[in-house]
C-alpha atoms as a printed R data frame, in Angstrom:
    type eleno elety resid chain resno       x       y      z
1   ATOM     1    CA   ARG     A     1 -46.545   4.197 56.024
2   ATOM     2    CA   GLY     A     2 -43.970   3.211 53.076
3   ATOM     3    CA   SER     A     3 -44.406  -0.542 53.915
4   ATOM     4    CA   GLY     A     4 -48.200  -0.228 54.611
5   ATOM     5    CA   GLU     A     5 -49.346   1.098 51.277
6   ATOM     6    CA   PRO     A     6 -48.349  -2.771 48.667
7   ATOM     7    CA   LEU     A     7 -49.999  -4.215 51.654
8   ATOM     8    CA   ARG     A     8 -52.754  -2.203 51.298
9   ATOM     9    CA   ASP     A     9 -52.593  -2.321 47.528
10  ATOM    10    CA   LEU     A    10 -52.369  -6.074 47.254
11  ATOM    11    CA   THR     A    11 -54.551  -6.983 49.828
12  ATOM    12    CA   GLN     A    12 -57.310  -5.067 48.946
13  ATOM    13    CA   ARG     A    13 -57.028  -5.684 45.327
14  ATOM    14    CA   PHE     A    14 -56.396  -9.826 45.402
15  ATOM    15    CA   GLY     A    15 -59.478  -9.984 48.212
16  ATOM    16    CA   LEU     A    16 -57.106 -11.507 50.934
17  ATOM    17    CA   THR     A    17 -59.244 -11.893 54.273
18  ATOM    18    CA   ALA     A    18 -58.726 -14.870 57.268
19  ATOM    19    CA   ARG     A    19 -59.701 -17.406 55.094
20  ATOM    20    CA   ASP     A    20 -56.358 -17.083 53.284
21  ATOM    21    CA   LYS     A    21 -53.075 -18.679 55.066
22  ATOM    22    CA   VAL     A    22 -49.974 -18.127 53.388
23  ATOM    23    CA   LEU     A    23 -46.434 -20.412 53.640
24  ATOM    24    CA   ALA     A    24 -43.186 -17.839 54.816
25  ATOM    25    CA   VAL     A    25 -40.235 -19.725 52.876
26  ATOM    26    CA   SER     A    26 -38.063 -16.287 53.124
27  ATOM    27    CA   SER     A    27 -36.070 -15.764 54.668
28  ATOM    28    CA   LEU     A    28 -36.866 -12.414 57.595
29  ATOM    29    CA   ALA     A    29 -34.056 -11.370 56.496
30  ATOM    30    CA   PHE     A    30 -35.766 -10.895 53.227
31  ATOM    31    CA   ASP     A    31 -38.027  -7.972 52.619
32  ATOM    32    CA   LEU     A    32 -40.833 -10.655 50.811
33  ATOM    33    CA   SER     A    33 -40.944 -11.504 54.034
34  ATOM    34    CA   VAL     A    34 -43.354  -8.060 55.548
35  ATOM    35    CA   PHE     A    35 -45.474 -10.152 53.191
36  ATOM    36    CA   ASP     A    36 -45.699 -13.023 54.875
37  ATOM    37    CA   GLN     A    37 -45.610 -11.107 58.723
38  ATOM    38    CA   PHE     A    38 -47.934  -8.049 57.805
39  ATOM    39    CA   ALA     A    39 -50.414  -8.628 54.934
40  ATOM    40    CA   LEU     A    40 -51.687 -12.283 56.440
41  ATOM    41    CA   LEU     A    41 -51.350 -11.171 59.803
42  ATOM    42    CA   GLY     A    42 -53.273  -7.813 59.420
43  ATOM    43    CA   CYS     A    43 -56.189  -9.609 57.221
44  ATOM    44    CA   GLY     A    44 -56.994 -11.671 60.332
45  ATOM    45    CA   GLY     A    45 -54.776 -14.569 57.914
46  ATOM    46    CA   SER     A    46 -52.607 -17.364 58.975
47  ATOM    47    CA   VAL     A    47 -48.850 -18.170 57.610
48  ATOM    48    CA   VAL     A    48 -47.933 -21.095 58.248
49  ATOM    49    CA   CYS     A    49 -44.028 -21.643 59.120
50  ATOM    50    CA   PRO     A    50 -42.668 -24.894 57.638
51  ATOM    51    CA   PRO     A    51 -40.180 -26.949 59.166
52  ATOM    52    CA   GLU     A    52 -36.031 -25.609 59.807
53  ATOM    53    CA   SER     A    53 -34.493 -26.149 57.578
54  ATOM    54    CA   ALA     A    54 -30.352 -25.400 56.131
55  ATOM    55    CA   VAL     A    55 -31.193 -26.146 52.735
56  ATOM    56    CA   PRO     A    56 -33.969 -25.752 51.085
57  ATOM    57    CA   ASP     A    57 -36.749 -28.842 51.123
58  ATOM    58    CA   PRO     A    58 -39.350 -28.250 48.192
59  ATOM    59    CA   GLN     A    59 -41.023 -31.855 49.823
60  ATOM    60    CA   SER     A    60 -41.400 -29.959 53.399
61  ATOM    61    CA   TRP     A    61 -42.865 -27.208 51.700
62  ATOM    62    CA   ALA     A    62 -45.382 -29.183 49.517
63  ATOM    63    CA   GLU     A    63 -46.921 -31.295 52.077
64  ATOM    64    CA   SER     A    64 -47.174 -27.984 54.251
65  ATOM    65    CA   VAL     A    65 -48.978 -26.552 51.869
66  ATOM    66    CA   HIS     A    66 -50.831 -29.421 51.472
67  ATOM    67    CA   ARG     A    67 -51.708 -30.110 54.853
68  ATOM    68    CA   HIS     A    68 -52.608 -26.338 55.844
69  ATOM    69    CA   GLY     A    69 -54.524 -25.987 52.443
70  ATOM    70    CA   VAL     A    70 -52.173 -22.928 52.266
71  ATOM    71    CA   THR     A    71 -54.000 -20.737 49.918
72  ATOM    72    CA   VAL     A    72 -50.923 -17.778 48.873
73  ATOM    73    CA   TRP     A    73 -47.250 -18.151 47.878
74  ATOM    74    CA   ASN     A    74 -45.637 -16.045 47.688
75  ATOM    75    CA   SER     A    75 -41.190 -16.792 46.789
76  ATOM    76    CA   VAL     A    76 -38.921 -15.206 44.117
77  ATOM    77    CA   PRO     A    77 -39.305 -17.768 40.904
78  ATOM    78    CA   ALA     A    78 -36.627 -19.736 41.187
79  ATOM    79    CA   LEU     A    79 -38.158 -20.968 44.177
80  ATOM    80    CA   LEU     A    80 -41.761 -22.329 43.267
81  ATOM    81    CA   ALA     A    81 -39.359 -23.226 40.038
82  ATOM    82    CA   LEU     A    82 -37.348 -25.948 42.409
83  ATOM    83    CA   THR     A    83 -40.246 -26.892 44.281
84  ATOM    84    CA   LEU     A    84 -41.670 -27.435 40.086
85  ATOM    85    CA   GLU     A    85 -39.245 -29.646 39.564
86  ATOM    86    CA   TYR     A    86 -38.701 -31.599 42.706
87  ATOM    87    CA   LEU     A    87 -42.533 -33.076 42.823
88  ATOM    88    CA   GLY     A    88 -43.466 -33.516 39.272
89  ATOM    89    CA   GLU     A    89 -46.695 -35.420 39.298
90  ATOM    90    CA   GLN     A    90 -47.534 -35.348 43.191
91  ATOM    91    CA   ALA     A    91 -47.620 -30.836 42.022
92  ATOM    92    CA   ARG     A    92 -50.720 -30.949 40.878
93  ATOM    93    CA   GLU     A    93 -51.924 -32.432 44.494
94  ATOM    94    CA   LEU     A    94 -49.789 -31.188 47.362
95  ATOM    95    CA   LEU     A    95 -50.156 -28.249 45.332
96  ATOM    96    CA   SER     A    96 -53.879 -28.044 44.716
97  ATOM    97    CA   SER     A    97 -54.774 -24.791 47.596
98  ATOM    98    CA   LEU     A    98 -52.699 -21.883 46.072
99  ATOM    99    CA   ARG     A    99 -55.715 -19.642 45.224
100 ATOM   100    CA   LEU     A   100 -52.310 -16.972 44.533
101 ATOM   101    CA   VAL     A   101 -48.903 -17.571 43.506
102 ATOM   102    CA   LEU     A   102 -46.935 -14.005 44.018
103 ATOM   103    CA   LEU     A   103 -43.696 -13.893 42.409
104 ATOM   104    CA   SER     A   104 -40.980 -11.231 42.914
105 ATOM   105    CA   GLY     A   105 -37.249 -10.835 44.064
106 ATOM   106    CA   ASP     A   106 -35.945 -11.803 39.087
107 ATOM   107    CA   TRP     A   107 -37.129 -12.212 35.788
108 ATOM   108    CA   VAL     A   108 -39.757 -14.441 35.541
109 ATOM   109    CA   PRO     A   109 -39.035 -17.073 33.227
110 ATOM   110    CA   LEU     A   110 -42.509 -18.295 31.003
111 ATOM   111    CA   PRO     A   111 -41.190 -21.568 30.970
112 ATOM   112    CA   LEU     A   112 -41.959 -21.946 34.779
113 ATOM   113    CA   LEU     A   113 -45.411 -19.758 33.804
114 ATOM   114    CA   GLU     A   114 -46.635 -22.447 32.235
115 ATOM   115    CA   GLN     A   115 -45.197 -25.861 34.329
116 ATOM   116    CA   LEU     A   116 -47.756 -23.018 37.405
117 ATOM   117    CA   ALA     A   117 -50.519 -23.304 34.892
118 ATOM   118    CA   ARG     A   118 -50.471 -27.185 34.196
119 ATOM   119    CA   VAL     A   119 -50.669 -28.508 38.011
120 ATOM   120    CA   CYS     A   120 -51.945 -25.550 39.582
121 ATOM   121    CA   PRO     A   121 -54.753 -23.473 36.491
122 ATOM   122    CA   ASP     A   122 -56.853 -22.320 38.765
123 ATOM   123    CA   ALA     A   123 -54.353 -20.095 41.309
124 ATOM   124    CA   GLU     A   124 -53.559 -16.902 40.053
125 ATOM   125    CA   VAL     A   125 -50.270 -15.739 39.553
126 ATOM   126    CA   ILE     A   126 -48.831 -12.208 39.414
127 ATOM   127    CA   ALA     A   127 -45.731 -11.287 38.429
128 ATOM   128    CA   MET     A   128 -44.433  -8.527 40.709
129 ATOM   129    CA   GLY     A   129 -40.923  -5.715 41.224
130 ATOM   130    CA   GLY     A   130 -39.274  -3.005 43.022
131 ATOM   131    CA   ALA     A   131 -37.325  -1.881 45.527
132 ATOM   132    CA   THR     A   132 -36.361  -2.137 49.309
133 ATOM   133    CA   GLU     A   133 -36.099   1.105 48.894
134 ATOM   134    CA   ALA     A   134 -39.343   2.107 47.444
135 ATOM   135    CA   SER     A   135 -40.645  -0.798 50.415
136 ATOM   136    CA   ILE     A   136 -40.957  -3.496 48.901
137 ATOM   137    CA   TRP     A   137 -43.051  -3.505 45.645
138 ATOM   138    CA   SER     A   138 -44.190  -0.959 43.368
139 ATOM   139    CA   ASN     A   139 -46.007  -2.541 40.870
140 ATOM   140    CA   TRP     A   140 -47.489  -5.772 39.325
141 ATOM   141    CA   PHE     A   141 -48.963  -8.037 36.474
142 ATOM   142    CA   ARG     A   142 -50.587 -10.021 35.789
143 ATOM   143    CA   ALA     A   143 -49.319 -13.585 34.132
144 ATOM   144    CA   THR     A   144 -51.910 -15.848 34.558
145 ATOM   145    CA   GLU     A   145 -52.839 -15.933 30.514
146 ATOM   146    CA   LEU     A   146 -50.292 -14.795 29.290
147 ATOM   147    CA   PRO     A   147 -50.282 -14.294 24.615
148 ATOM   148    CA   SER     A   148 -48.345 -16.805 22.952
149 ATOM   149    CA   ASP     A   149 -46.586 -14.643 21.153
150 ATOM   150    CA   TRP     A   150 -44.919 -12.100 23.930
151 ATOM   151    CA   GLN     A   151 -41.267 -13.269 24.312
152 ATOM   152    CA   SER     A   152 -41.140 -12.278 28.776
153 ATOM   153    CA   VAL     A   153 -42.906 -10.991 31.273
154 ATOM   154    CA   PRO     A   154 -43.519  -7.145 30.960
155 ATOM   155    CA   TYR     A   155 -42.869  -4.874 34.229
156 ATOM   156    CA   GLY     A   156 -46.494  -3.925 34.550
157 ATOM   157    CA   THR     A   157 -48.055  -1.291 36.647
158 ATOM   158    CA   PRO     A   158 -47.468   0.593 39.493
159 ATOM   159    CA   LEU     A   159 -49.693  -0.622 43.113
160 ATOM   160    CA   ALA     A   160 -51.964   2.385 44.801
161 ATOM   161    CA   ASN     A   161 -49.862   5.380 45.859
162 ATOM   162    CA   GLN     A   162 -46.862   4.620 43.585
163 ATOM   163    CA   THR     A   163 -45.431   5.971 40.188
164 ATOM   164    CA   MET     A   164 -42.571   4.343 37.723
165 ATOM   165    CA   HIS     A   165 -40.589   6.558 35.437
166 ATOM   166    CA   VAL     A   166 -37.914   6.062 32.421
167 ATOM   167    CA   LEU     A   167 -36.164   9.613 32.454
168 ATOM   168    CA   ASP     A   168 -33.831  10.034 30.204
169 ATOM   169    CA   ARG     A   169 -29.819  11.584 32.228
170 ATOM   170    CA   SER     A   170 -31.414  15.017 32.397
171 ATOM   171    CA   MET     A   171 -34.316  13.464 34.170
172 ATOM   172    CA   ALA     A   172 -36.546  14.532 31.900
173 ATOM   173    CA   ASP     A   173 -39.417  11.881 30.646
174 ATOM   174    CA   THR     A   174 -38.563  10.263 27.681
175 ATOM   175    CA   PRO     A   175 -40.699   8.900 24.901
176 ATOM   176    CA   THR     A   176 -42.914   5.254 24.656
177 ATOM   177    CA   TRP     A   177 -40.143   2.921 23.515
178 ATOM   178    CA   VAL     A   178 -37.410   4.820 24.407
179 ATOM   179    CA   PRO     A   179 -34.874   4.053 26.086
180 ATOM   180    CA   GLY     A   180 -34.115   5.270 29.507
181 ATOM   181    CA   ASP     A   181 -33.304   5.103 33.784
182 ATOM   182    CA   LEU     A   182 -36.201   4.032 36.063
183 ATOM   183    CA   TYR     A   183 -37.611   6.071 38.161
184 ATOM   184    CA   ILE     A   184 -39.535   5.002 41.617
185 ATOM   185    CA   GLY     A   185 -41.893   7.518 42.916
186 ATOM   186    CA   GLY     A   186 -44.819   7.350 45.210
187 ATOM   187    CA   ALA     A   187 -46.132   7.047 48.923
188 ATOM   188    CA   GLY     A   188 -43.426   4.097 49.860
189 ATOM   189    CA   VAL     A   189 -40.670   5.524 49.093
190 ATOM   190    CA   ALA     A   190 -37.474   5.717 51.895
191 ATOM   191    CA   THR     A   191 -36.457   8.712 53.762
192 ATOM   192    CA   GLY     A   192 -33.059   7.704 52.893
193 ATOM   193    CA   TYR     A   193 -29.612   5.224 54.034
194 ATOM   194    CA   LEU     A   194 -28.724   5.194 57.898
195 ATOM   195    CA   ASN     A   195 -25.552   6.952 58.357
196 ATOM   196    CA   ASP     A   196 -24.694   7.540 54.634
197 ATOM   197    CA   GLN     A   197 -25.630  10.646 53.484
198 ATOM   198    CA   ALA     A   198 -23.456  11.007 50.561
199 ATOM   199    CA   LEU     A   199 -26.009   8.103 48.587
200 ATOM   200    CA   THR     A   200 -28.754   9.154 50.125
201 ATOM   201    CA   GLU     A   201 -27.953  12.521 47.902
202 ATOM   202    CA   SER     A   202 -26.782  10.164 45.077
203 ATOM   203    CA   SER     A   203 -30.400   8.048 45.027
204 ATOM   204    CA   PHE     A   204 -33.424   9.346 45.914
205 ATOM   205    CA   LEU     A   205 -33.496  13.038 43.873
206 ATOM   206    CA   ARG     A   206 -36.266  15.591 43.522
207 ATOM   207    CA   HIS     A   207 -38.160  15.460 39.556
208 ATOM   208    CA   PRO     A   208 -36.922  18.520 38.304
209 ATOM   209    CA   ALA     A   209 -40.631  19.325 36.255
210 ATOM   210    CA   THR     A   210 -42.798  17.461 39.326
211 ATOM   211    CA   GLY     A   211 -40.356  17.861 42.592
212 ATOM   212    CA   GLU     A   212 -42.599  14.737 43.072
213 ATOM   213    CA   ARG     A   213 -39.451  12.243 45.456
214 ATOM   214    CA   LEU     A   214 -37.796   9.211 42.742
215 ATOM   215    CA   TYR     A   215 -34.904   6.694 43.983
216 ATOM   216    CA   ARG     A   216 -33.208   5.322 41.581
217 ATOM   217    CA   THR     A   217 -33.304   2.186 40.252
218 ATOM   218    CA   GLY     A   218 -30.379   1.779 38.511
219 ATOM   219    CA   ASP     A   219 -32.755  -0.029 35.976
């Protein structure tokens, strides 16, 4: 149920249909691959698996995008950056079918967004975040067009049926612009760690005011 929450949200939010195809560049051992498998197949779409390689192969990835008309890219920012840097001027032609780019798992550099906009001007770019303990993704931000004076991509807002909290050491809500610890709540929060009660109790807590079950991210 937990992992289904962000998948349903993204499917509806971005209108994923049977016409969409995602390139499976993430390892099956990495939680981003859950989207590739279940969101696209769940809406009748397709998962395009590039040729197997022991090392990242951006040329092969790009050729797979072009050959199969892939519409969705889902990866950590570093893999997209590697692909764009490797392709150079080829990127505009080989990646032209992309309509949606999902970036998560790390900080999204502003130069990467500028580079992507030059080669895929029609693609919608979404920066996402969250934790495996809260079912992959919990927040999103549309990063297609940012004001020129911004220095970074914001963390964004919660996905459907999820909450984000910035709390102080006593777990009280902090005022706007006051630093604190980031907690995730809502339907995606896991039940705990398998066979590790101590870690579960230290990481999954109750909001003292609302009783909502939260995951302490460590951020």
